[in-house]
Coordinates of C-alpha atoms in Angstrom, one line a residue:
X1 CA 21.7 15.1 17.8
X2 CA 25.3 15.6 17.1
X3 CA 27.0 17.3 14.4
X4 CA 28.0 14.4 12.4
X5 CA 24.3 13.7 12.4
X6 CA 23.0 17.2 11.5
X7 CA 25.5 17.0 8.3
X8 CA 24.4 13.6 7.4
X9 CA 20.5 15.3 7.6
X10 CA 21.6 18.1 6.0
X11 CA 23.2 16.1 3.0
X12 CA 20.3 13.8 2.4
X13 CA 18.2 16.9 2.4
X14 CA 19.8 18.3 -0.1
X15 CA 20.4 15.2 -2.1
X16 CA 16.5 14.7 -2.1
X17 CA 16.3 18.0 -3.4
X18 CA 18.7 17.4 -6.5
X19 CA 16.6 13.9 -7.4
X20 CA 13.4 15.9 -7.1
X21 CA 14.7 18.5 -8.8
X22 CA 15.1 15.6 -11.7
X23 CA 12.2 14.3 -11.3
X24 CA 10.1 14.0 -14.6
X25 CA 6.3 13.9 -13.8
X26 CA 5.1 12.8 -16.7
X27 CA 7.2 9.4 -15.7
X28 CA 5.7 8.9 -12.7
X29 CA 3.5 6.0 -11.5
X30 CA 0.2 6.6 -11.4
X31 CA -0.8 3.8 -8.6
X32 CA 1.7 2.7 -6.3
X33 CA 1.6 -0.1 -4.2
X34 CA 3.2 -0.4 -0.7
X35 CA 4.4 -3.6 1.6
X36 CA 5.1 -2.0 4.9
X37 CA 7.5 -4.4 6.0
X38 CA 9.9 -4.2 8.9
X39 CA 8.4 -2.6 11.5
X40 CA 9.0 -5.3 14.4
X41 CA 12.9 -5.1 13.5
X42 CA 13.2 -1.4 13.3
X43 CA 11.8 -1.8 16.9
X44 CA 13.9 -4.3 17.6
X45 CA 17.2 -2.8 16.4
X46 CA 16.1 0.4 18.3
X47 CA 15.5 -1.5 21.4
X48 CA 12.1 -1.0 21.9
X49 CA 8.2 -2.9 22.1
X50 CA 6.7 -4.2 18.9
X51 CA 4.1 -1.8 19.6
X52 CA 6.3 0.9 19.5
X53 CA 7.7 -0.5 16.3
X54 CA 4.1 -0.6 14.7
X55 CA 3.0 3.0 16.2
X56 CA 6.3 4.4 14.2
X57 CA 5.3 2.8 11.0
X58 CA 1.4 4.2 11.2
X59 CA 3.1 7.6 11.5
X60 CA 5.1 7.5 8.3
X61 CA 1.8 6.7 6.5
X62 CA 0.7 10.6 6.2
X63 CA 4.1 12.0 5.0
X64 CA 4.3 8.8 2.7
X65 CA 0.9 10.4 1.3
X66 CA 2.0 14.0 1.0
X67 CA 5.2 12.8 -0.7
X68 CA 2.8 11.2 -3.3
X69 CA 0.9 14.4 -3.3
X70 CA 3.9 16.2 -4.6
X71 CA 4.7 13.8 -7.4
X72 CA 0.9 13.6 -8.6
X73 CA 0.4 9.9 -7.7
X74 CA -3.6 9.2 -8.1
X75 CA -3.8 5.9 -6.2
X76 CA -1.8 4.2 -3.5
X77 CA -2.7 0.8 -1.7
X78 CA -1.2 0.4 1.4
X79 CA -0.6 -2.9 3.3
X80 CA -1.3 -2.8 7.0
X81 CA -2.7 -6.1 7.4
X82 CA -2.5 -9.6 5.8
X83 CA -4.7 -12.6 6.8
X84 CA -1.9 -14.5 7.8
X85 CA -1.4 -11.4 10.1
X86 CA -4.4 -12.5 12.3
X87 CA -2.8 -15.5 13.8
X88 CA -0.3 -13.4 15.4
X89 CA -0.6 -13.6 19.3
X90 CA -3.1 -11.4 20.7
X91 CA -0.8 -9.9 22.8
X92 CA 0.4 -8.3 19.6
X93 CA -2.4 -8.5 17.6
X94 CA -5.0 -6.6 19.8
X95 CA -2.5 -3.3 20.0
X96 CA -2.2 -3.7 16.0
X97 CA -5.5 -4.0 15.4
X98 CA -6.2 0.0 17.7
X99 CA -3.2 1.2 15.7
X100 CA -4.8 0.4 12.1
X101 CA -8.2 1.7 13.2
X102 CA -6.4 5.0 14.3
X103 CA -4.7 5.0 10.8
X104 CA -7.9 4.6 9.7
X105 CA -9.8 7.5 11.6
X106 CA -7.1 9.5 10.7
X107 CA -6.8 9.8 7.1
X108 CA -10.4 10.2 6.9
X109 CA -10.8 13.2 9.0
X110 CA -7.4 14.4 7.4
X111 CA -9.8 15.8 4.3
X112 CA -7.0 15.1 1.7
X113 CA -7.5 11.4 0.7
X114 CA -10.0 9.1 -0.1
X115 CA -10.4 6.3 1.7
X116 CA -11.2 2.3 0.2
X117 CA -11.1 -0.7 1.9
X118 CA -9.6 -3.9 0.3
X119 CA -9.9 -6.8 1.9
X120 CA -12.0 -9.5 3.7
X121 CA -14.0 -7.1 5.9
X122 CA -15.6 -10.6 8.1
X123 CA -12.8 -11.6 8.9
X124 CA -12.2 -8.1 11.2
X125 CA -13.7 -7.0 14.6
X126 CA -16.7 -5.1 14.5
X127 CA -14.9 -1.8 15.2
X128 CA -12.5 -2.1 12.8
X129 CA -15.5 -2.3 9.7
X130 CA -17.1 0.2 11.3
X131 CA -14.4 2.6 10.8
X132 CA -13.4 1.3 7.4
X133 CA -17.5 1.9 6.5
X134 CA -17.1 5.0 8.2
X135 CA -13.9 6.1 6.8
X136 CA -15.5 5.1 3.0
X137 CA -18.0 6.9 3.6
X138 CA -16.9 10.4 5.0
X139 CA -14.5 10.6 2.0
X140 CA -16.2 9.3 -1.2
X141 CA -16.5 12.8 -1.9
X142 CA -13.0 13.6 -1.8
X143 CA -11.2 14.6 -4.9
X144 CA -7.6 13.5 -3.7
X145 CA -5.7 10.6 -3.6
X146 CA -7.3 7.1 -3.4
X147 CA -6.2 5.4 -0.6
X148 CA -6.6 1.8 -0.8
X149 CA -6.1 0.0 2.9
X150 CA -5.1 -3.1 2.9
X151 CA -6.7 -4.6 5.6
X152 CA -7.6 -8.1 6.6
X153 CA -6.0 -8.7 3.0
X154 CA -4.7 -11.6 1.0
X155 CA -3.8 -12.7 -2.9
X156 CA -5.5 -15.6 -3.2
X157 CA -8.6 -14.4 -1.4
X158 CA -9.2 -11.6 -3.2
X159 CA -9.1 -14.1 -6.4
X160 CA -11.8 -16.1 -4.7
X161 CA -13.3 -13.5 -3.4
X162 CA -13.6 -12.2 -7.1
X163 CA -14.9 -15.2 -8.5
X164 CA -17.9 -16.1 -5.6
X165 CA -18.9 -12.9 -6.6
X166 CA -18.9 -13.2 -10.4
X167 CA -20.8 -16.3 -9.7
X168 CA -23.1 -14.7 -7.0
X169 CA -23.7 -11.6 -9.3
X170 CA -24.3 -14.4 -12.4
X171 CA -26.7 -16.2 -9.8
X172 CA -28.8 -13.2 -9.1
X173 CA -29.2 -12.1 -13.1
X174 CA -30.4 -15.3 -13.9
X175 CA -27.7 -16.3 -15.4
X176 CA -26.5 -20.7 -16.0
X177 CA -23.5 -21.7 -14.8
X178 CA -22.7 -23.1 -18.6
X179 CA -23.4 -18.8 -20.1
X180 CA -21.2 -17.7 -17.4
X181 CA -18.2 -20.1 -17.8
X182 CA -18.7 -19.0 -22.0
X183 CA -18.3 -15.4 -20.3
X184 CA -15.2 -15.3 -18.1
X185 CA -12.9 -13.0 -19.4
X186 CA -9.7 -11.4 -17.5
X187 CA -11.6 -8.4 -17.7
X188 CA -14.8 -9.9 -16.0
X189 CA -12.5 -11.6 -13.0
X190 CA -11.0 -8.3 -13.1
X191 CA -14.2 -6.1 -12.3
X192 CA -15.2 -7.8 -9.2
X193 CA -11.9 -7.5 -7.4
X194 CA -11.2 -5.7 -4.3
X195 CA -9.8 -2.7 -6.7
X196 CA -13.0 -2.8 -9.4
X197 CA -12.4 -0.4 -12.0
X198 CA -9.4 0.7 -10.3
X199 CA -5.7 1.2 -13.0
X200 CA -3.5 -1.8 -11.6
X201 CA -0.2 -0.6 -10.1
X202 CA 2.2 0.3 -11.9
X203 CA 5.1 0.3 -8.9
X204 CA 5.4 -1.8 -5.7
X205 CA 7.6 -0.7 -3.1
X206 CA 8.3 -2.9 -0.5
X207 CA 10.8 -2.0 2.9
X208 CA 13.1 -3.6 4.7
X209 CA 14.9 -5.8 2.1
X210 CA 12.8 -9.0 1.8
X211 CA 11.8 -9.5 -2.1
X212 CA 8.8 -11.1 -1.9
X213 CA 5.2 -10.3 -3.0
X214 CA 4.1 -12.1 -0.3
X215 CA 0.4 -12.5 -2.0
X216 CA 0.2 -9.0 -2.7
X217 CA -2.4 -7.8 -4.9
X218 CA -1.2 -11.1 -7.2
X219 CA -3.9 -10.3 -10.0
X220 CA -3.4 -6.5 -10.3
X221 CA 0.5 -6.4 -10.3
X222 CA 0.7 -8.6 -13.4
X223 CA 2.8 -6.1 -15.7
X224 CA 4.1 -3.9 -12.0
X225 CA 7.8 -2.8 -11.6
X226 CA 8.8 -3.5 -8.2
X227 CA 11.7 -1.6 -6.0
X228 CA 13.4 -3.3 -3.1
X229 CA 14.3 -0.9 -0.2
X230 CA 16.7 -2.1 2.1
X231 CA 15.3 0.5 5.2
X232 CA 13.0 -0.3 7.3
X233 CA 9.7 1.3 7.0
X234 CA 9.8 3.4 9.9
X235 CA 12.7 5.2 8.6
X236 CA 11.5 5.3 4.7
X237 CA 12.9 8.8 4.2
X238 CA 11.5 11.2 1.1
X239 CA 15.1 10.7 -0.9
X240 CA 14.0 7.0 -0.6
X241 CA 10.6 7.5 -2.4
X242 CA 12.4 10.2 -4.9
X243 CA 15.2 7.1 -5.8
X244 CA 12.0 4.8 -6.3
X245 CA 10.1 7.0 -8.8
X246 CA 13.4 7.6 -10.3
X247 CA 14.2 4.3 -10.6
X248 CA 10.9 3.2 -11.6
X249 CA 11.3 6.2 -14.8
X250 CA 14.9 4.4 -16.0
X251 CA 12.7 1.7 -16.8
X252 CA 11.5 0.6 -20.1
X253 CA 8.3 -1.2 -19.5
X254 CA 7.2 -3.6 -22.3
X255 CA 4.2 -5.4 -20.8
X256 CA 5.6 -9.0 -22.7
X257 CA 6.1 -7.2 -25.6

């Protein structure tokens, strides 16, 4: 590293430090939700494998967590994997697939966060919902962060997902089609998605300058601010959280009002 690089560390450092230092608490998002986007160009622009590019992004995901730590943020849902992800070559898709079940693995046995699947679990290989079952499972008791990963996950699935299951769950009580469809509420649609009782998000962050939901949690980020980050996710940098929550506090939210 040079020394025009060392300054240019050394100034963002301290910059992060002076936002932080700004930071009101009380203003900050309780869930935040995350696109992960760019990884195959940061690789590319770096010269290197998509691999590579996806390995670099799945090790941002712990100090992304610990900066949310800091700031008191309860619930993050983070996501690694669309549906429209699986139709990606297997040459790519195979590697990806190893690198989310490591993610996986690793924030369970980390012992800070606790772990929830969203998501279409059939639709995975077997050893990928056996570590998500796993990875639930080891941390339900786990009074730290919820971690939502997105995996296997879609918008418009997870509505119809939601409302098979009202009508499953209707089914199974007994109840006729004609009581239920008197019944349906936001509220009800809202209990049997991926997130449950879950708060919805109050911020979306997504990388790499696309501003697009992309079918992102489409129910639950009704009334969400969102912030556009021009980096790509592999180099998200702490002052680019800190200018998030900050910009996300300037905000007057009004929910339609």
């Amino acid at each position: 590293m040079n020394l025009r690089d060392k300054l240019r560390g050394l100034l963002v450092r301290l910059y992060a430090r002076r936002v932080e230092g700004h930071l009101d608490h009380a203003q900050v998002p309780k869930h935040i939700g995350v696109i992960m986007d760019g990884n195959r160009r940061w690789a590319k622009a770096a010269g290197s494998t998509t691999e590579h590019g996806h390995r670099a992004g799945a090790e941002k995901i712990e100090e992304f967590l610990g900066w949310c730590t800091e700031t008191d943020v309860e619930v993050v849902t983070l996501w690694l994997l669309s549906t429209d992800n699986l139709d990606r070559p297997d040459d790519e898709l195979v590697p990806l697939l190893g690198i989310i079940e490591d993610v996986v693995r690793t924030l369970a046995a980390d012992g800070r966060w606790r772990v929830h699947h969203v998501g279409t679990p059939d639709i995975l290989p077997s050893h990928v919902q056996t570590a998500l079952k796993v990875a639930e499972e080891s941390t339900s008791h786990v009074d730290g962060i919820l971690v939502n990963v997105a995996i296997g996950y879609g918008g418009r699935q997870e509505i119809a997902d939601a409302v098979r299951s009202m009508i499953v769950d209707a089914a199974d009580r007994g109840t006729s089609m004609e009581d239920l469809a008197d019944s349906v509420s936001v509220d009800l649609i809202g209990r049997h998605l991926y997130t449950g009782a879950q708060p919805d998000p109050d911020l979306v962050i997504r990388t790499s300058g696309e501003q697009r939901l992309s079918g992102f949690m489409l129910w639950q980020t009704a009334h969400a601010e969102y912030y556009f980050c021009e980096v790509f996710w592999p180099a998200f940098r702490k002052v680019d959280f800190l200018r998030a929550l900050r910009d996300y506090a300037a905000r007057h939210r009004r929910y339609g009002g």
